[in-house]
Amino acid sequence: MPNPYRTLLTATAIMAGLAAAPALAQDTESNDTPIGDHTGKDVPSVGQTPDYVILDFPPRRPAPSGPDAPFFTLRPSLSLIGDWTGFSQDDENIAQMGDQENGAQIRSMRLTLAGSFGRNYRVSYQIAGEYKGFATDPTTDWQMTDVNLTFPIGDRTKLMVGKSKESFSYEMVGDSANLPQSERVLNPFFISRNVGARVTHVFGESRRATFALGAYYDAWEFQTDTDRGMDVAARATALVWDDPDNNRFLHLGLAWRHVAVDENARYKGRPETNMGDNAVDTGDFAADSAEHFGGEALLNIGSVSFLGEYIVAKVDSPAHGDPTFQGFYVTGSWILTGETRPYDRNVGYARRVIPEGRWGAPELVWRYSRVDLDDQDLYGGSFDRVMVGLNWWATTRWKFGASYGHTWLDRAGLNGESDSFLTRIQWIY
């Protein structure tokens, strides 16, 4: 097997020429909206970023807008993320999960082509493919991550059709590269992508509230032969308090997801890592459907923020007493150099840190999380986990991170403990 980090660096070099070429569309993280802060101000444009200590490409120039805009715009984007994860387990944890091996992997190698076309009426598009050959137990080496079109309906409403994320859970709706923590923990309660249609509306001129509603049908996915039925997901957010002069705001959100089931359901998840085996797993069990409910909150006070989320899953499974599963986390972040993670009003979540100084922006992170898949006669296990970490947002694109986590796992009649250490290199163009 090739060395994952050598592959990561090679891919970066190959794309350097593409990155240095003139951009044909605005520098955004998604086709929804440009990166900006919660006041609506864009990130620094070309020539305004500091002379970072680590060499990087400058921000791309925005494409012409209005009558000067070309009929077709194209913006290539590349995401390269590499990890090394190490484990330490006690005897009970080894009995629960097996011996977890240390290792490096390409966490993400994704190429995205996005832009828009049209004259008086502009339609946005997004096509993203990801190499997954280095992921744990991939079903296929390559996967089309996003393939969709977005149609504007008035000034603040959009209709997206195609493959994309379901509108459920803060951890999943936002790009994982933006989050303070390196890995998600509520994976048992959502899926990465699905095929369907979603309507998103942003309320008011000040854009302080959003609502998204989508319906998705997995049988339309060309890379799968599953047919679970129709999922429906909705998410509503509000910026209930905003003090832009002092970089203070409070975001609240509610979400709901109806999960279709084809005979059997299964909930499983790893404890905040993409390496190793599942720590909690119900296995397949007979069910008809499930309802997931979520609540989220993000409080930002200058360079300090607190992010929390809670999800409960109520499963319609008469054979197993209609079990209820749940999970939550609380994350704290402190950016030592004073930056604020920019809040995006158009989609209702915070984006990645934009460092303002030559030496970048270091960020201290702590987290407590819990996932519980035990209820009625199903014993998928439960775990509690604490994590502390340090991120270095070296430039607008480079991020280096290291985190340590300790997990208490209650499963199979045993109480095991384990430690994990994760290091990450991330470059997002």
Tab-separated table of C-alpha atoms in Angstrom, residues 61-382:
chain	number	residue	atom	x	y	z
A	61	ARG	CA	-10.402	36.943	-7.017
A	62	PRO	CA	-14.199	36.982	-7.158
A	63	ALA	CA	-15.781	36.492	-10.553
A	64	PRO	CA	-17.531	39.471	-12.170
A	65	SER	CA	-21.157	39.811	-11.106
A	66	GLY	CA	-24.261	41.388	-12.559
A	67	PRO	CA	-24.263	42.185	-16.279
A	68	ASP	CA	-20.483	41.611	-16.463
A	69	ALA	CA	-20.724	38.008	-15.251
A	70	PRO	CA	-19.817	35.350	-17.825
A	71	PHE	CA	-22.517	32.898	-18.856
A	72	PHE	CA	-20.617	29.982	-17.252
A	73	THR	CA	-18.325	30.018	-14.225
A	74	LEU	CA	-16.142	27.211	-12.899
A	75	ARG	CA	-14.417	27.014	-9.528
A	76	PRO	CA	-12.226	23.981	-8.796
A	77	SER	CA	-11.744	23.096	-5.147
A	78	LEU	CA	-9.526	20.493	-3.504
A	79	SER	CA	-9.728	19.026	-0.005
A	80	LEU	CA	-6.724	17.044	1.267
A	81	ILE	CA	-6.760	15.699	4.830
A	82	GLY	CA	-4.277	13.232	6.286
A	83	ASP	CA	-4.396	11.614	9.752
A	84	TRP	CA	-2.300	9.483	12.038
A	85	THR	CA	-4.146	7.803	14.899
A	86	GLY	CA	-2.682	5.867	17.822
A	87	PHE	CA	-4.565	3.776	20.396
A	88	SER	CA	-3.986	2.507	23.922
A	89	GLN	CA	-6.490	0.021	25.418
A	90	ASP	CA	-7.021	-1.840	28.663
A	91	ASP	CA	-7.850	-5.559	28.636
A	92	GLU	CA	-11.610	-5.015	28.892
A	93	ASN	CA	-11.628	-2.655	25.912
A	94	ILE	CA	-9.635	-5.146	23.836
A	95	ALA	CA	-12.212	-7.806	24.723
A	96	GLN	CA	-15.002	-5.430	23.639
A	97	MET	CA	-13.535	-4.129	20.369
A	98	GLY	CA	-10.481	-6.192	19.545
A	99	ASP	CA	-6.956	-4.846	19.339
A	100	GLN	CA	-7.062	-1.469	17.548
A	101	GLU	CA	-4.061	-0.843	15.307
A	102	ASN	CA	-2.226	2.466	15.029
A	103	GLY	CA	-2.001	3.856	11.537
A	104	ALA	CA	-2.025	6.694	9.032
A	105	GLN	CA	-4.669	7.275	6.403
A	106	ILE	CA	-5.867	9.692	3.774
A	107	ARG	CA	-8.931	11.006	5.594
A	108	SER	CA	-10.181	12.916	2.572
A	109	MET	CA	-9.033	13.519	-0.987
A	110	ARG	CA	-11.904	15.340	-2.657
A	111	LEU	CA	-12.046	17.323	-5.884
A	112	THR	CA	-15.022	19.631	-6.367
A	113	LEU	CA	-16.108	21.543	-9.453
A	114	ALA	CA	-18.666	24.221	-8.678
A	115	GLY	CA	-19.998	27.369	-10.250
A	116	SER	CA	-23.051	28.745	-12.009
A	117	PHE	CA	-24.488	29.350	-15.464
A	118	GLY	CA	-27.126	31.549	-17.033
A	119	ARG	CA	-27.759	35.209	-17.762
A	120	ASN	CA	-30.782	36.751	-16.083
A	121	TYR	CA	-31.477	33.532	-14.165
A	122	ARG	CA	-28.395	31.780	-12.757
A	123	VAL	CA	-28.344	28.131	-11.715
A	124	SER	CA	-25.568	26.853	-9.439
A	125	TYR	CA	-24.008	23.421	-9.806
A	126	GLN	CA	-21.695	21.234	-7.744
A	127	ILE	CA	-19.871	18.033	-8.711
A	128	ALA	CA	-17.575	16.427	-6.152
A	129	GLY	CA	-15.691	13.139	-6.227
A	130	GLU	CA	-13.719	11.648	-3.349
A	131	TYR	CA	-11.029	8.971	-3.272
A	132	LYS	CA	-11.754	6.534	-0.442
A	133	GLY	CA	-9.217	3.818	-1.151
A	134	PHE	CA	-7.336	4.585	2.068
A	135	ALA	CA	-10.443	4.769	4.272
A	136	THR	CA	-11.292	1.943	6.647
A	137	ASP	CA	-13.347	-0.765	4.916
A	138	PRO	CA	-14.294	1.217	1.782
A	139	THR	CA	-17.049	-0.247	-0.360
A	140	THR	CA	-15.505	1.425	-3.406
A	141	ASP	CA	-12.294	3.362	-3.951
A	142	TRP	CA	-14.045	6.331	-5.594
A	143	GLN	CA	-17.316	7.931	-4.651
A	144	MET	CA	-19.312	10.792	-6.138
A	145	THR	CA	-19.866	12.842	-3.000
A	146	ASP	CA	-22.027	15.667	-4.358
A	147	VAL	CA	-23.820	15.995	-7.700
A	148	ASN	CA	-26.500	18.670	-7.599
A	149	LEU	CA	-28.098	21.749	-9.116
A	150	THR	CA	-29.410	24.712	-7.109
A	151	PHE	CA	-32.199	26.903	-8.490
A	152	PRO	CA	-32.892	30.333	-6.930
A	153	ILE	CA	-36.513	31.146	-6.084
A	154	GLY	CA	-36.595	34.850	-5.365
A	155	ASP	CA	-33.870	36.524	-3.307
A	156	ARG	CA	-33.676	34.228	-0.277
A	157	THR	CA	-35.057	30.821	-1.326
A	158	LYS	CA	-33.222	28.018	-3.119
A	159	LEU	CA	-34.178	24.597	-4.444
A	160	MET	CA	-31.397	22.023	-4.551
A	161	VAL	CA	-31.880	18.823	-6.581
A	162	GLY	CA	-29.422	15.924	-6.620
A	163	LYS	CA	-27.002	14.284	-4.216
A	164	SER	CA	-26.025	16.276	-1.137
A	165	LYS	CA	-26.153	16.248	2.653
A	166	GLU	CA	-29.451	15.788	4.415
A	167	SER	CA	-30.523	18.855	6.397
A	168	PHE	CA	-30.037	17.308	9.834
A	169	SER	CA	-27.445	17.754	12.636
A	170	TYR	CA	-25.005	20.638	12.985
A	171	GLU	CA	-22.072	18.222	12.786
A	172	MET	CA	-23.170	16.967	9.367
A	173	VAL	CA	-24.693	20.096	7.804
A	174	GLY	CA	-21.443	22.011	8.268
A	175	ASP	CA	-18.203	21.051	6.590
A	176	SER	CA	-16.175	18.877	8.987
A	177	ALA	CA	-13.067	20.883	8.044
A	178	ASN	CA	-14.662	23.910	9.778
A	179	LEU	CA	-15.388	22.260	13.122
A	180	PRO	CA	-13.189	22.759	16.214
A	181	GLN	CA	-13.040	18.971	16.751
A	182	SER	CA	-11.355	16.823	14.105
A	183	GLU	CA	-14.034	14.119	13.944
A	184	ARG	CA	-17.789	13.861	14.393
A	185	VAL	CA	-19.253	11.786	17.217
A	186	LEU	CA	-22.995	11.629	16.418
A	187	ASN	CA	-22.499	9.463	13.310
A	188	PRO	CA	-25.029	6.806	14.443
A	189	PHE	CA	-27.831	9.308	13.835
A	190	PHE	CA	-27.190	10.606	10.313
A	191	ILE	CA	-25.831	9.531	6.948
A	192	SER	CA	-23.261	11.428	4.925
A	193	ARG	CA	-25.108	11.947	1.635
A	194	ASN	CA	-28.411	11.106	-0.027
A	195	VAL	CA	-30.213	11.852	-3.284
A	196	GLY	CA	-33.273	14.069	-3.297
A	197	ALA	CA	-34.525	17.655	-3.232
A	198	ARG	CA	-34.186	20.346	-0.568
A	199	VAL	CA	-35.720	23.809	-0.208
A	200	THR	CA	-33.805	26.375	1.884
A	201	HIS	CA	-35.132	29.778	2.908
A	202	VAL	CA	-33.333	32.617	4.699
A	203	PHE	CA	-35.677	34.936	6.600
A	204	GLY	CA	-35.562	38.729	6.502
A	205	GLU	CA	-33.159	41.299	5.169
A	206	SER	CA	-30.855	40.733	8.145
A	207	ARG	CA	-30.775	36.957	7.441
A	208	ARG	CA	-30.986	35.934	11.086
A	209	ALA	CA	-33.022	32.745	10.579
A	210	THR	CA	-33.032	29.813	8.152
A	211	PHE	CA	-35.282	26.872	7.364
A	212	ALA	CA	-34.466	23.831	5.244
A	213	LEU	CA	-36.740	20.936	4.282
A	214	GLY	CA	-35.682	18.022	2.137
A	215	ALA	CA	-36.914	14.630	0.911
A	216	TYR	CA	-34.402	11.956	-0.109
A	217	TYR	CA	-34.633	8.520	-1.718
A	218	ASP	CA	-31.570	6.286	-1.517
A	219	ALA	CA	-32.639	4.074	-4.449
A	220	TRP	CA	-31.835	6.988	-6.779
A	221	GLU	CA	-28.151	6.780	-5.801
A	222	PHE	CA	-26.310	5.261	-8.782
A	223	GLN	CA	-23.518	3.807	-6.597
A	224	THR	CA	-25.821	1.705	-4.412
A	225	ASP	CA	-28.488	-0.937	-4.822
A	226	THR	CA	-30.305	-0.182	-1.545
A	227	ASP	CA	-33.958	0.775	-1.378
A	228	ARG	CA	-34.840	1.804	2.181
A	229	GLY	CA	-37.478	4.294	1.126
A	230	MET	CA	-37.931	8.027	1.584
A	231	ASP	CA	-36.093	10.030	4.247
A	232	VAL	CA	-37.423	13.478	5.191
A	233	ALA	CA	-35.286	15.998	7.070
A	234	ALA	CA	-35.830	19.551	8.298
A	235	ARG	CA	-33.683	22.080	10.148
A	236	ALA	CA	-34.519	25.549	11.482
A	237	THR	CA	-31.973	28.001	12.890
A	238	ALA	CA	-32.056	31.449	14.437
A	239	LEU	CA	-29.410	34.004	15.375
A	240	VAL	CA	-31.277	35.009	18.513
A	241	TRP	CA	-28.584	37.364	19.847
A	242	ASP	CA	-26.069	39.307	17.783
A	243	ASP	CA	-23.547	41.903	18.953
A	244	PRO	CA	-21.271	42.276	15.901
A	245	ASP	CA	-19.192	45.119	17.366
A	246	ASN	CA	-17.931	42.754	20.071
A	247	ASN	CA	-18.023	39.499	18.058
A	248	ARG	CA	-20.727	38.026	20.266
A	249	PHE	CA	-23.681	35.978	19.082
A	250	LEU	CA	-25.972	33.076	20.012
A	251	HIS	CA	-27.193	30.555	17.450
A	252	LEU	CA	-29.990	28.074	18.195
A	253	GLY	CA	-31.340	25.319	15.996
A	254	LEU	CA	-33.870	22.492	15.869
A	255	ALA	CA	-33.875	19.531	13.492
A	256	TRP	CA	-36.035	16.533	12.632
A	257	ARG	CA	-35.397	13.512	10.443
A	258	HIS	CA	-37.759	10.729	9.433
A	259	VAL	CA	-35.711	7.634	8.655
A	260	ALA	CA	-37.071	4.990	6.290
A	261	VAL	CA	-36.143	1.383	7.064
A	262	ASP	CA	-36.046	-1.617	4.751
A	263	GLU	CA	-36.857	-4.476	7.172
A	264	ASN	CA	-33.809	-3.939	9.412
A	265	ALA	CA	-32.295	-0.916	11.137
A	266	ARG	CA	-28.789	-0.549	12.551
A	267	TYR	CA	-27.089	2.116	14.672
A	268	LYS	CA	-23.305	2.112	15.016
A	269	GLY	CA	-20.440	4.540	15.528
A	270	ARG	CA	-16.786	5.091	16.369
A	271	PRO	CA	-15.682	7.303	19.286
A	272	GLU	CA	-14.546	10.423	17.422
A	273	THR	CA	-12.129	8.684	15.058
A	274	ASN	CA	-12.229	7.353	11.503
A	275	MET	CA	-9.779	4.551	12.334
A	276	GLY	CA	-10.521	1.292	14.093
A	277	ASP	CA	-13.756	-0.571	14.735
A	278	ASN	CA	-17.164	0.586	15.890
A	279	ALA	CA	-17.328	1.102	19.639
A	280	VAL	CA	-21.138	0.941	19.764
A	281	ASP	CA	-23.253	-1.171	17.426
A	282	THR	CA	-26.805	-2.490	17.754
A	283	GLY	CA	-26.408	-4.870	14.832
A	284	ASP	CA	-29.337	-5.378	12.459
A	285	PHE	CA	-32.757	-5.468	14.103
A	286	ALA	CA	-36.304	-5.480	12.769
A	287	ALA	CA	-37.855	-2.004	12.508
A	288	ASP	CA	-40.374	-0.083	10.419
A	289	SER	CA	-39.004	3.476	10.655
A	290	ALA	CA	-37.449	5.977	13.054
A	291	GLU	CA	-37.870	9.590	14.079
A	292	HIS	CA	-34.767	11.597	14.979
A	293	PHE	CA	-34.964	14.923	16.834
A	294	GLY	CA	-32.071	17.300	17.410
A	295	GLY	CA	-31.283	20.529	19.183
A	296	GLU	CA	-28.158	22.661	18.783
A	297	ALA	CA	-26.666	25.818	20.268
A	298	LEU	CA	-23.571	27.894	19.497
A	299	LEU	CA	-22.557	30.705	21.859
A	300	ASN	CA	-19.673	32.913	20.739
A	301	ILE	CA	-18.039	35.494	23.025
A	302	GLY	CA	-15.164	37.037	21.107
A	303	SER	CA	-12.530	34.352	20.623
A	304	VAL	CA	-14.278	31.861	22.935
A	305	SER	CA	-17.157	29.674	21.781
A	306	PHE	CA	-19.308	26.839	23.128
A	307	LEU	CA	-21.050	24.433	20.766
A	308	GLY	CA	-23.537	21.802	21.922
A	309	GLU	CA	-25.854	19.347	20.222
A	310	TYR	CA	-28.295	16.675	21.409
A	311	ILE	CA	-30.005	14.013	19.260
A	312	VAL	CA	-32.616	11.439	20.281
A	313	ALA	CA	-33.727	8.594	17.984
A	314	LYS	CA	-37.122	6.982	18.572
A	315	VAL	CA	-37.295	3.749	16.597
A	316	ASP	CA	-40.576	2.152	15.516
A	317	SER	CA	-39.664	-1.462	16.318
A	318	PRO	CA	-42.540	-3.345	18.023
A	319	ALA	CA	-40.486	-6.543	18.144
A	320	HIS	CA	-37.924	-4.780	20.370
A	321	GLY	CA	-40.166	-2.521	22.443
A	322	ASP	CA	-39.693	0.651	20.343
A	323	PRO	CA	-36.228	1.551	21.676
A	324	THR	CA	-34.881	5.091	22.104
A	325	PHE	CA	-31.220	5.949	21.506
A	326	GLN	CA	-29.451	9.237	22.160
A	327	GLY	CA	-26.216	11.161	21.905
A	328	PHE	CA	-24.848	14.594	22.721
A	329	TYR	CA	-21.659	16.636	22.941
A	330	VAL	CA	-20.442	19.942	24.347
A	331	THR	CA	-17.404	21.556	22.725
A	332	GLY	CA	-15.423	24.537	23.964
A	333	SER	CA	-13.014	26.541	21.812
A	334	TRP	CA	-10.582	29.381	22.536
A	335	ILE	CA	-8.690	31.018	19.673
A	336	LEU	CA	-5.624	32.371	21.436
A	337	THR	CA	-4.886	35.146	18.942
A	338	GLY	CA	-8.374	36.651	19.210
A	339	GLU	CA	-10.050	35.662	15.944
A	340	THR	CA	-13.725	34.689	15.833
A	341	ARG	CA	-14.939	31.691	13.847
A	342	PRO	CA	-17.110	33.388	11.166
A	343	TYR	CA	-20.829	32.656	11.300
A	344	ASP	CA	-22.612	32.160	7.983
A	345	ARG	CA	-26.146	33.561	8.091
A	346	ASN	CA	-27.170	31.916	4.815
A	347	VAL	CA	-26.787	28.359	6.087
A	348	GLY	CA	-26.813	28.711	9.874
A	349	TYR	CA	-23.402	27.463	10.991
A	350	ALA	CA	-19.885	28.727	11.644
A	351	ARG	CA	-17.120	28.303	9.111
A	352	ARG	CA	-13.396	27.782	9.559
A	353	VAL	CA	-11.051	30.206	11.317
A	354	ILE	CA	-9.473	32.900	9.123
A	355	PRO	CA	-6.119	33.799	10.777
A	356	GLU	CA	-5.321	37.501	10.854
A	357	GLY	CA	-1.635	37.369	11.825
A	358	ARG	CA	1.554	36.134	10.192
A	359	TRP	CA	1.860	33.196	12.601
A	360	GLY	CA	-1.684	31.993	12.093
A	361	ALA	CA	-4.265	31.298	14.781
A	362	PRO	CA	-3.822	28.613	17.477
A	363	GLU	CA	-7.041	27.204	18.921
A	364	LEU	CA	-7.482	25.226	22.140
A	365	VAL	CA	-10.378	22.745	22.054
A	366	TRP	CA	-12.036	20.550	24.671
A	367	ARG	CA	-15.025	18.281	24.342
A	368	TYR	CA	-17.274	15.961	26.312
A	369	SER	CA	-19.548	13.565	24.434
A	370	ARG	CA	-21.806	10.607	25.064
A	371	VAL	CA	-23.564	8.110	22.788
A	372	ASP	CA	-26.031	5.578	24.218
A	373	LEU	CA	-27.370	2.727	22.054
A	374	ASP	CA	-28.770	0.633	24.927
A	375	ASP	CA	-32.535	0.412	25.362
A	376	GLN	CA	-35.217	-2.242	25.806
A	377	ASP	CA	-33.700	-5.571	24.691
A	378	LEU	CA	-31.069	-4.008	22.404
A	379	TYR	CA	-27.565	-3.588	23.807
A	380	GLY	CA	-25.480	-1.667	21.304
A	381	GLY	CA	-23.379	-0.196	24.081
A	382	SER	CA	-22.693	3.302	25.340
